[in-house]
């Protein structure tokens, strides 16, 4: 059965965490909204979102369709794909720890989003610029160090010492960590100066993921939407600040 | 093996979603911080949080310890407990959908928290009162209707029509939905006027959970921490407003 990914066009957003899992493992998938033809395109996604009769209705994109099963929520999709694509440990305990890391990354992603939209997602950034400046300062000075201090500790304590977050092999949590670090570099280039010195193991995960042949090829391809100011990671000069590291 | 729950004392917070799963099923558990004796109390939690050598380090409370396994993140804990306590469907597909609902509830919980702390978790409410007023207005007028419109649809479309979110039996997602509705009534009594009329199926889940004998007994017991203004759901008169329903 084909894996069909539904996500908004024109931005990486949360859909990108799912794309990275497919791309890293060279798993065929259909990026429904970005492809043309019957049963594809924006209309297909909107008809799913508006379908009042769906039993497994998703709350919001991204969601995945596999046959007639619909799976919503990024971390849930990755958990489903993990064992199927070889991106999660083999035993339940390892999979649970991997999922916990993913949920912590998801919390950070929400905080990054809210740094430019602290009052309301539905309003423009320009309508909440002053509040965004305050929240971004807190994100950069306190929250980013807290999250990456944690991930650095997890990497340090992993007994297999292969450089990945869990066990001795790549998991979807490593792919997501790469994406968050790449996104923060785009959004806050000044603040992220010194990141690699402060969190060397996290920086190594970023570089190792970027160097995976399948990911390196993907990042050069037109399938990788460039970072831009409609996504989660946005570069507004007014929100960037001196590096806390 | 005993289930040991680690969570901050004095507030329901995210730990409450886990407590409800234990209480609804009359499953024995140790609420580590709230009990006295060797290996219990606040010191035990702090020593876990400060242990630099833990492989499965949790990012933050709540976390669960089962033997030597540590499970972090509320939704992850509930997913682990679900099949073990009979609070999730039997097949993988049902469990995935239940987990997706829980993650959507978790998103709402974060938004409710941020309605009184839109700028920084580490600062007092009084330092972000003006921003909180704006974010609460958006929460009440737009986000609460969006989330509960979704849950109402899920309840409507559940083919077994037993009143629960998934299949024909209680799951941890129903317990969490109860908790969020109860919390919103505490935080925003004016705004929640008319909730039961606007979202009758959601209100029915709330009432049905509250009426479960084990939950009814729990809610009357000293084990249930009362809602208060140190938790996720806080009642500040300045943030409540006219009902949008």
Short mmCIF file of C-alpha atoms in Angstrom, two decimals:
data_model
loop_
_atom_site.label_atom_id
_atom_site.label_comp_id
_atom_site.label_asym_id
_atom_site.label_seq_id
_atom_site.Cartn_x
_atom_site.Cartn_y
_atom_site.Cartn_z
CA UNK A 1 0.00 0.00 0.00
CA UNK A 2 1.27 3.46 -0.86
CA UNK A 3 2.14 5.95 1.84
CA UNK A 4 0.21 9.14 1.12
CA UNK A 5 1.32 12.26 2.97
CA UNK A 6 -1.07 15.19 3.31
CA UNK A 7 0.46 18.56 4.15
CA UNK A 8 0.18 22.22 3.23
CA UNK A 9 2.18 23.28 0.17
CA UNK A 10 4.91 25.93 0.15
CA UNK A 11 6.39 25.31 3.56
CA UNK A 12 8.35 22.59 5.33
CA UNK A 13 6.32 22.82 8.50
CA UNK A 14 5.55 19.68 10.47
CA UNK A 15 5.19 17.67 7.27
CA UNK A 16 8.95 17.86 6.82
CA UNK A 17 9.59 15.56 9.79
CA UNK A 18 7.63 12.87 7.97
CA UNK A 19 9.28 13.56 4.59
CA UNK A 20 12.72 13.11 6.18
CA UNK A 21 11.76 9.61 7.35
CA UNK A 22 10.70 8.62 3.84
CA UNK A 23 13.69 10.27 2.17
CA UNK A 24 16.31 8.86 4.56
CA UNK A 25 15.10 5.34 3.85
CA UNK A 26 14.33 5.89 0.14
CA UNK A 27 10.77 4.82 0.81
CA UNK A 28 8.35 5.73 -2.00
CA UNK A 29 5.61 8.12 -0.87
CA UNK A 30 3.04 10.37 -2.45
CA UNK A 31 3.16 14.01 -1.35
CA UNK A 32 -0.51 14.43 -2.20
CA UNK A 33 -0.83 18.23 -2.31
CA UNK A 34 2.36 18.73 -4.31
CA UNK A 35 1.46 16.27 -7.05
CA UNK A 36 -1.00 16.57 -9.89
CA UNK A 37 -3.59 14.17 -11.20
CA UNK A 38 -6.78 12.52 -10.02
CA UNK A 39 -6.97 12.14 -6.24
CA UNK A 40 -4.05 14.52 -5.75
CA UNK A 41 -3.52 18.21 -5.17
CA UNK A 42 -4.90 20.67 -2.66
CA UNK A 43 -8.49 19.70 -3.46
CA UNK A 44 -7.90 16.15 -2.25
CA UNK A 45 -6.55 17.36 1.10
CA UNK A 46 -9.33 19.87 1.57
CA UNK A 47 -11.96 17.25 0.81
CA UNK A 48 -10.42 15.01 3.49
CA UNK A 49 -10.39 17.88 6.02
CA UNK A 50 -13.99 18.77 5.19
CA UNK A 51 -15.29 15.22 5.13
CA UNK A 52 -17.73 15.23 8.02
CA UNK A 53 -18.13 11.47 8.01
CA UNK A 54 -14.53 10.31 8.53
CA UNK A 55 -14.21 8.02 11.53
CA UNK A 56 -10.46 8.58 11.89
CA UNK A 57 -10.71 12.30 11.17
CA UNK A 58 -7.38 14.14 11.51
CA UNK A 59 -7.33 17.39 13.50
CA UNK A 60 -4.90 19.09 11.13
CA UNK A 61 -2.17 18.34 8.58
CA UNK A 62 0.15 16.54 8.44
CA UNK A 63 -1.69 13.26 8.25
CA UNK A 64 -0.86 10.02 6.54
CA UNK A 65 -3.15 7.73 4.58
CA UNK A 66 -2.24 4.09 4.21
CA UNK A 67 -4.97 2.22 2.38
CA UNK A 68 -8.09 3.31 4.23
CA UNK A 69 -6.29 4.07 7.51
CA UNK A 70 -5.68 7.71 8.42
CA UNK A 71 -3.02 8.66 10.95
CA UNK A 72 -2.82 12.17 12.37
CA UNK A 73 -0.22 13.99 14.48
CA UNK A 74 3.42 14.13 13.38
CA UNK A 75 4.85 12.12 16.27
CA UNK A 76 2.14 9.49 15.84
CA UNK A 77 2.92 9.15 12.14
CA UNK A 78 6.62 8.75 12.90
CA UNK A 79 5.91 6.17 15.55
CA UNK A 80 3.82 4.21 13.04
CA UNK A 81 6.53 4.44 10.38
CA UNK A 82 9.48 3.84 12.72
CA UNK A 83 9.52 0.03 12.84
CA UNK A 84 8.21 -0.24 9.27
CA UNK A 85 11.04 1.85 7.81
CA UNK A 86 13.75 0.61 10.17
CA UNK A 87 13.91 3.97 11.96
CA UNK A 88 13.17 2.79 15.50
CA UNK A 89 14.65 0.13 17.75
CA UNK A 90 13.34 -3.40 17.55
CA UNK A 91 12.02 -3.77 21.10
CA UNK A 92 9.11 -1.93 22.70
CA UNK A 93 11.26 -0.28 25.34
CA UNK A 94 13.55 1.35 22.78
CA UNK A 95 10.57 2.46 20.72
CA UNK A 96 8.97 4.06 23.76
CA UNK A 97 12.12 6.01 24.59
CA UNK A 98 12.47 7.12 20.95
CA UNK A 99 8.87 8.31 20.96
CA UNK A 100 9.42 10.23 24.20
CA UNK A 101 12.33 12.05 22.55
CA UNK A 102 10.15 12.83 19.53
CA UNK A 103 7.44 14.28 21.77
CA UNK A 104 10.05 16.47 23.45
CA UNK A 105 11.21 17.67 20.03
CA UNK A 106 7.56 18.34 19.19
CA UNK A 107 7.27 20.52 22.29
CA UNK A 108 10.31 22.49 21.18
CA UNK A 109 8.84 22.87 17.68
CA UNK A 110 5.67 24.35 19.18
CA UNK A 111 7.74 26.77 21.26
CA UNK A 112 9.69 27.85 18.17
CA UNK A 113 6.44 28.44 16.30
CA UNK A 114 5.04 30.45 19.17
CA UNK A 115 8.18 32.61 19.31
CA UNK A 116 6.85 34.47 16.26
CA UNK A 117 3.18 33.85 17.05
CA UNK A 118 2.86 34.15 20.83
CA UNK A 119 -0.68 35.56 20.80
CA UNK A 120 -2.58 33.88 17.97
CA UNK A 121 -1.69 31.52 15.12
CA UNK A 122 -4.44 32.97 12.99
CA UNK A 123 -3.04 36.53 13.10
CA UNK A 124 -0.08 37.91 11.17
CA UNK A 125 3.33 38.20 12.78
CA UNK A 126 3.12 41.97 12.33
CA UNK A 127 0.14 42.04 14.69
CA UNK A 128 2.15 40.47 17.53
CA UNK A 129 5.66 41.70 16.86
CA UNK A 130 6.28 43.20 20.29
CA UNK A 131 5.15 40.08 22.09
CA UNK A 132 7.17 37.98 19.64
CA UNK A 133 10.31 39.88 20.59
CA UNK A 134 9.80 39.03 24.26
CA UNK A 135 8.96 35.39 23.66
CA UNK A 136 11.87 34.91 21.25
CA UNK A 137 14.26 36.32 23.83
CA UNK A 138 13.02 33.77 26.33
CA UNK A 139 13.21 30.98 23.77
CA UNK A 140 16.80 31.78 22.86
CA UNK A 141 18.13 32.55 26.32
CA UNK A 142 16.35 29.86 28.33
CA UNK A 143 14.39 27.30 26.36
CA UNK A 144 16.84 26.42 23.58
CA UNK A 145 19.62 25.81 26.14
CA UNK A 146 17.27 23.72 28.28
CA UNK A 147 16.16 21.50 25.39
CA UNK A 148 19.61 21.05 23.86
CA UNK A 149 21.24 20.53 27.23
CA UNK A 150 18.83 17.64 27.56
CA UNK A 151 19.49 16.17 24.10
CA UNK A 152 23.24 16.53 24.65
CA UNK A 153 22.90 14.56 27.87
CA UNK A 154 20.90 11.81 26.13
CA UNK A 155 23.62 11.56 23.47
CA UNK A 156 26.34 11.49 26.11
CA UNK A 157 24.62 8.74 28.08
CA UNK A 158 23.75 6.49 25.15
CA UNK A 159 25.86 3.44 26.00
CA UNK A 160 26.48 2.48 22.37
CA UNK A 161 28.37 5.72 21.61
CA UNK A 162 27.65 5.65 17.92
CA UNK A 163 26.58 9.28 17.94
CA UNK A 164 22.83 8.64 17.59
CA UNK A 165 20.19 9.44 20.19
CA UNK A 166 18.97 5.89 20.75
CA UNK A 167 20.95 2.66 20.50
CA UNK A 168 23.49 2.19 17.74
CA UNK A 169 21.50 3.22 14.68
CA UNK A 170 19.67 6.15 13.14
CA UNK A 171 16.08 6.71 14.32
CA UNK A 172 13.42 9.17 13.32
CA UNK A 173 14.33 11.17 16.43
CA UNK A 174 17.78 11.87 14.95
CA UNK A 175 16.18 13.04 11.70
CA UNK A 176 13.90 15.35 13.67
CA UNK A 177 16.79 16.69 15.73
CA UNK A 178 18.60 17.51 12.49
CA UNK A 179 15.54 19.37 11.22
CA UNK A 180 15.15 21.46 14.36
CA UNK A 181 18.82 22.43 14.43
CA UNK A 182 18.77 23.32 10.72
CA UNK A 183 15.62 25.36 11.29
CA UNK A 184 17.05 27.24 14.26
CA UNK A 185 20.15 28.12 12.23
CA UNK A 186 17.87 29.58 9.56
CA UNK A 187 15.70 31.47 12.03
CA UNK A 188 18.34 32.73 14.46
CA UNK A 189 21.76 32.79 12.76
CA UNK A 190 23.25 35.16 15.35
CA UNK A 191 21.90 33.32 18.35
CA UNK A 192 23.02 29.95 16.95
CA UNK A 193 26.64 31.08 16.70
CA UNK A 194 28.57 28.83 18.99
CA UNK A 195 25.87 26.17 19.02
CA UNK A 196 28.32 23.49 17.83
CA UNK A 197 30.73 24.39 20.62
CA UNK A 198 28.08 24.34 23.28
CA UNK A 199 26.30 21.18 22.07
CA UNK A 200 28.89 19.25 20.08
CA UNK A 201 27.05 15.94 20.10
CA UNK A 202 23.83 17.53 18.87
CA UNK A 203 25.77 19.34 16.14
CA UNK A 204 27.33 16.02 15.15
CA UNK A 205 23.88 14.45 14.74
CA UNK A 206 22.92 17.37 12.49
CA UNK A 207 26.01 16.93 10.34
CA UNK A 208 25.76 13.15 10.23
CA UNK A 209 22.13 13.28 9.08
CA UNK A 210 22.93 15.92 6.44
CA UNK A 211 25.73 13.67 5.17
CA UNK A 212 23.60 10.54 4.76
CA UNK A 213 23.66 9.98 0.99
CA UNK A 214 19.87 9.79 0.71
CA UNK A 215 19.40 12.96 2.78
CA UNK A 216 22.21 14.84 1.03
CA UNK A 217 20.54 14.06 -2.31
CA UNK A 218 17.13 15.08 -0.95
CA UNK A 219 18.40 18.41 0.39
CA UNK A 220 19.71 19.24 -3.11
CA UNK A 221 16.50 18.19 -4.82
CA UNK A 222 13.43 20.27 -5.64
CA UNK A 223 11.48 18.05 -3.24
CA UNK A 224 13.07 19.93 -0.31
CA UNK A 225 11.07 23.12 0.13
CA UNK A 226 13.50 25.89 1.15
CA UNK A 227 13.10 27.39 4.61
CA UNK A 228 10.92 30.48 4.35
CA UNK A 229 8.88 32.83 6.48
CA UNK A 230 5.62 30.92 6.23
CA UNK A 231 6.86 27.89 8.16
CA UNK A 232 7.69 27.09 11.75
CA UNK A 233 11.25 28.39 11.51
CA UNK A 234 11.17 32.01 10.36
CA UNK A 235 13.94 34.51 10.08
CA UNK A 236 12.93 37.93 11.36
CA UNK A 237 15.96 40.06 12.09
CA UNK A 238 14.15 41.77 14.96
CA UNK A 239 13.78 38.44 16.76
CA UNK A 240 17.36 37.25 16.44
CA UNK A 241 19.78 38.22 19.21
CA UNK A 242 23.22 37.62 20.66
CA UNK A 243 24.14 34.01 21.21
CA UNK A 244 23.58 32.76 24.77
CA UNK A 245 26.07 29.91 24.31
CA UNK B 1 6.38 -4.38 39.23
CA UNK B 2 4.98 -1.26 40.82
CA UNK B 3 3.97 1.75 38.75
CA UNK B 4 5.80 4.76 40.19
CA UNK B 5 4.58 8.18 39.08
CA UNK B 6 6.86 11.20 39.43
CA UNK B 7 5.21 14.61 39.36
CA UNK B 8 5.36 17.99 41.09
CA UNK B 9 3.34 18.26 44.32
CA UNK B 10 0.53 20.72 44.93
CA UNK B 11 -0.96 20.84 41.45
CA UNK B 12 -2.82 18.51 39.10
CA UNK B 13 -0.81 19.52 36.07
CA UNK B 14 0.07 16.95 33.45
CA UNK B 15 0.51 14.28 36.11
CA UNK B 16 -3.26 14.23 36.56
CA UNK B 17 -3.83 12.64 33.15
CA UNK B 18 -1.77 9.67 34.34
CA UNK B 19 -3.42 9.53 37.77
CA UNK B 20 -6.85 9.33 36.12
CA UNK B 21 -5.77 6.22 34.18
CA UNK B 22 -4.67 4.49 37.38
CA UNK B 23 -7.70 5.62 39.36
CA UNK B 24 -10.28 4.69 36.71
CA UNK B 25 -8.94 1.15 36.61
CA UNK B 26 -8.18 0.87 40.34
CA UNK B 27 -4.58 0.10 39.47
CA UNK B 28 -2.19 0.46 42.43
CA UNK B 29 0.47 3.14 41.87
CA UNK B 30 2.95 5.05 43.94
CA UNK B 31 2.70 8.83 43.69
CA UNK B 32 6.36 9.20 44.62
CA UNK B 33 6.53 12.88 45.58
CA UNK B 34 3.34 12.79 47.63
CA UNK B 35 4.35 9.81 49.74
CA UNK B 36 6.82 9.54 52.58
CA UNK B 37 9.51 7.01 53.32
CA UNK B 38 12.73 5.80 51.82
CA UNK B 39 12.93 6.28 48.05
CA UNK B 40 9.91 8.59 48.09
CA UNK B 41 9.26 12.31 48.39
CA UNK B 42 10.52 15.31 46.49
CA UNK B 43 14.14 14.32 47.06
CA UNK B 44 13.67 11.13 45.08
CA UNK B 45 12.27 13.02 42.09
CA UNK B 46 14.98 15.65 42.22
CA UNK B 47 17.68 13.03 42.38
CA UNK B 48 16.22 11.40 39.25
CA UNK B 49 16.07 14.75 37.44
CA UNK B 50 19.64 15.58 38.45
CA UNK B 51 21.09 12.14 37.71
CA UNK B 52 23.51 12.89 34.91
CA UNK B 53 24.03 9.25 34.08
CA UNK B 54 20.46 8.11 33.30
CA UNK B 55 20.20 6.54 29.85
CA UNK B 56 16.44 7.03 29.61
CA UNK B 57 16.56 10.50 31.15
CA UNK B 58 13.18 12.25 31.24
CA UNK B 59 12.99 15.86 30.03
CA UNK B 60 10.51 16.89 32.72
CA UNK B 61 7.82 15.49 35.00
CA UNK B 62 5.57 13.62 34.73
CA UNK B 63 7.52 10.46 34.19
CA UNK B 64 6.82 6.88 35.11
CA UNK B 65 9.20 4.29 36.51
CA UNK B 66 8.43 0.62 36.05
CA UNK B 67 11.25 -1.49 37.42
CA UNK B 68 14.31 0.12 35.87
CA UNK B 69 12.46 1.51 32.85
CA UNK B 70 11.72 5.23 32.78
CA UNK B 71 9.01 6.64 30.52
CA UNK B 72 8.68 10.36 29.92
CA UNK B 73 6.01 12.51 28.27
CA UNK B 74 2.37 12.28 29.36
CA UNK B 75 1.00 10.92 26.08
CA UNK B 76 3.80 8.36 25.92
CA UNK B 77 3.04 7.17 29.44
CA UNK B 78 -0.64 6.81 28.60
CA UNK B 79 0.15 4.92 25.43
CA UNK B 80 2.32 2.54 27.45
CA UNK B 81 -0.37 2.07 30.09
CA UNK B 82 -3.30 1.90 27.65
CA UNK B 83 -3.20 -1.78 26.68
CA UNK B 84 -1.88 -2.81 30.11
CA UNK B 85 -4.79 -1.20 31.98
CA UNK B 86 -7.46 -1.97 29.39
CA UNK B 87 -7.74 1.71 28.40
CA UNK B 88 -6.97 1.37 24.70
CA UNK B 89 -8.36 -0.75 21.91
CA UNK B 90 -6.92 -4.18 21.29
CA UNK B 91 -5.61 -3.71 17.76
CA UNK B 92 -2.77 -1.44 16.64
CA UNK B 93 -4.99 0.68 14.41
CA UNK B 94 -7.34 1.60 17.27
CA UNK B 95 -4.39 2.33 19.54
CA UNK B 96 -2.87 4.64 16.94
CA UNK B 97 -6.08 6.60 16.56
CA UNK B 98 -6.45 6.84 20.35
CA UNK B 99 -2.91 8.13 20.64
CA UNK B 100 -3.52 10.71 17.92
CA UNK B 101 -6.50 12.00 19.92
CA UNK B 102 -4.35 12.16 23.05
CA UNK B 103 -1.70 14.18 21.21
CA UNK B 104 -4.38 16.59 20.05
CA UNK B 105 -5.59 16.94 23.65
CA UNK B 106 -1.94 17.54 24.65
CA UNK B 107 -1.75 20.37 22.11
CA UNK B 108 -4.86 21.94 23.63
CA UNK B 109 -3.39 21.56 27.13
CA UNK B 110 -0.28 23.45 26.03
CA UNK B 111 -2.44 26.20 24.54
CA UNK B 112 -4.42 26.48 27.78
CA UNK B 113 -1.18 26.76 29.75
CA UNK B 114 0.13 29.42 27.41
CA UNK B 115 -3.08 31.43 27.75
CA UNK B 116 -1.80 32.59 31.15
CA UNK B 117 1.89 32.31 30.25
CA UNK B 118 2.17 33.48 26.63
CA UNK B 119 5.66 34.96 26.99
CA UNK B 120 7.63 32.75 29.39
CA UNK B 121 6.84 29.79 31.63
CA UNK B 122 9.55 30.81 34.06
CA UNK B 123 8.02 34.26 34.73
CA UNK B 124 5.02 35.05 36.91
CA UNK B 125 1.60 35.57 35.40
CA UNK B 126 1.68 39.14 36.71
CA UNK B 127 4.65 39.85 34.42
CA UNK B 128 2.68 38.89 31.31
CA UNK B 129 -0.89 39.81 32.22
CA UNK B 130 -1.55 42.04 29.22
CA UNK B 131 -0.32 39.45 26.76
CA UNK B 132 -2.27 36.78 28.64
CA UNK B 133 -5.46 38.73 28.14
CA UNK B 134 -4.94 38.75 24.38
CA UNK B 135 -3.96 35.10 24.15
CA UNK B 136 -6.85 33.98 26.37
CA UNK B 137 -9.31 35.85 24.17
CA UNK B 138 -7.98 33.99 21.15
CA UNK B 139 -8.06 30.68 23.03
CA UNK B 140 -11.66 31.12 24.07
CA UNK B 141 -13.04 32.61 20.87
CA UNK B 142 -11.18 30.51 18.31
CA UNK B 143 -9.12 27.65 19.66
CA UNK B 144 -11.52 26.07 22.15
CA UNK B 145 -14.29 25.96 19.52
CA UNK B 146 -11.87 24.49 16.96
CA UNK B 147 -10.68 21.71 19.28
CA UNK B 148 -14.10 20.81 20.65
CA UNK B 149 -15.71 21.01 17.24
CA UNK B 150 -13.20 18.35 16.28
CA UNK B 151 -13.81 16.12 19.31
CA UNK B 152 -17.56 16.46 18.84
CA UNK B 153 -17.16 15.26 15.26
CA UNK B 154 -15.07 12.29 16.34
CA UNK B 155 -17.76 11.35 18.87
CA UNK B 156 -20.49 11.77 16.26
CA UNK B 157 -18.69 9.60 13.74
CA UNK B 158 -17.72 6.79 16.09
CA UNK B 159 -19.71 3.93 14.56
CA UNK B 160 -20.27 2.15 17.87
CA UNK B 161 -22.28 5.06 19.32
CA UNK B 162 -21.56 4.18 22.92
CA UNK B 163 -20.61 7.77 23.73
CA UNK B 164 -16.84 7.20 23.94
CA UNK B 165 -14.25 8.66 21.60
CA UNK B 166 -12.90 5.38 20.25
CA UNK B 167 -14.73 2.10 19.77
CA UNK B 168 -17.27 0.92 22.32
CA UNK B 169 -15.30 1.31 25.55
CA UNK B 170 -13.58 3.88 27.74
CA UNK B 171 -10.01 4.81 26.71
CA UNK B 172 -7.43 7.09 28.26
CA UNK B 173 -8.43 9.70 25.68
CA UNK B 174 -11.90 9.91 27.26
CA UNK B 175 -10.33 10.38 30.70
CA UNK B 176 -8.15 13.17 29.32
CA UNK B 177 -11.09 14.82 27.59
CA UNK B 178 -12.91 14.81 30.94
CA UNK B 179 -9.92 16.45 32.61
CA UNK B 180 -9.61 19.22 30.02
CA UNK B 181 -13.33 20.04 30.15
CA UNK B 182 -13.29 20.08 33.96
CA UNK B 183 -10.21 22.30 33.88
CA UNK B 184 -11.72 24.75 31.42
CA UNK B 185 -14.85 25.03 33.58
CA UNK B 186 -12.61 25.94 36.53
CA UNK B 187 -10.53 28.42 34.55
CA UNK B 188 -13.22 30.09 32.46
CA UNK B 189 -16.62 29.64 34.11
CA UNK B 190 -18.20 32.49 32.12
CA UNK B 191 -16.80 31.41 28.79
CA UNK B 192 -17.79 27.78 29.38
CA UNK B 193 -21.46 28.71 29.87
CA UNK B 194 -23.31 26.96 27.12
CA UNK B 195 -20.52 24.46 26.50
CA UNK B 196 -22.84 21.51 27.04
CA UNK B 197 -25.31 22.92 24.53
CA UNK B 198 -22.66 23.57 21.92
CA UNK B 199 -20.77 20.29 22.40
CA UNK B 200 -23.29 17.87 23.89
CA UNK B 201 -21.32 14.71 23.11
CA UNK B 202 -18.17 16.10 24.71
CA UNK B 203 -20.16 17.17 27.77
CA UNK B 204 -21.59 13.66 27.96
CA UNK B 205 -18.09 12.17 28.02
CA UNK B 206 -17.21 14.53 30.88
CA UNK B 207 -20.29 13.52 32.86
CA UNK B 208 -19.89 9.81 32.11
CA UNK B 209 -16.27 9.80 33.29
CA UNK B 210 -17.16 11.74 36.44
CA UNK B 211 -19.87 9.17 37.16
CA UNK B 212 -17.62 6.11 36.87
CA UNK B 213 -17.65 4.73 40.42
CA UNK B 214 -13.85 4.62 40.66
CA UNK B 215 -13.50 8.18 39.36
CA UNK B 216 -16.39 9.51 41.48
CA UNK B 217 -14.65 8.06 44.55
CA UNK B 218 -11.30 9.48 43.48
CA UNK B 219 -12.68 12.98 42.93
CA UNK B 220 -14.01 12.94 46.50
CA UNK B 221 -10.76 11.65 47.95
CA UNK B 222 -7.75 13.61 49.25
CA UNK B 223 -5.75 12.06 46.40
CA UNK B 224 -7.42 14.48 43.97
CA UNK B 225 -5.53 17.77 44.28
CA UNK B 226 -8.07 20.59 43.89
CA UNK B 227 -7.75 22.85 40.86
CA UNK B 228 -5.68 25.87 41.83
CA UNK B 229 -3.73 28.73 40.29
CA UNK B 230 -0.41 26.92 40.13
CA UNK B 231 -1.54 24.37 37.55
CA UNK B 232 -2.37 24.37 33.86
CA UNK B 233 -5.96 25.45 34.37
CA UNK B 234 -6.01 28.72 36.31
CA UNK B 235 -8.87 31.00 37.14
CA UNK B 236 -7.98 34.65 36.67
CA UNK B 237 -11.09 36.78 36.44
CA UNK B 238 -9.34 39.14 34.04
CA UNK B 239 -8.87 36.33 31.53
CA UNK B 240 -12.41 34.97 31.56
CA UNK B 241 -14.86 36.45 29.08
CA UNK B 242 -18.28 36.08 27.50
CA UNK B 243 -19.08 32.65 26.14
CA UNK B 244 -18.50 32.26 22.40
CA UNK B 245 -20.87 29.29 22.19
#
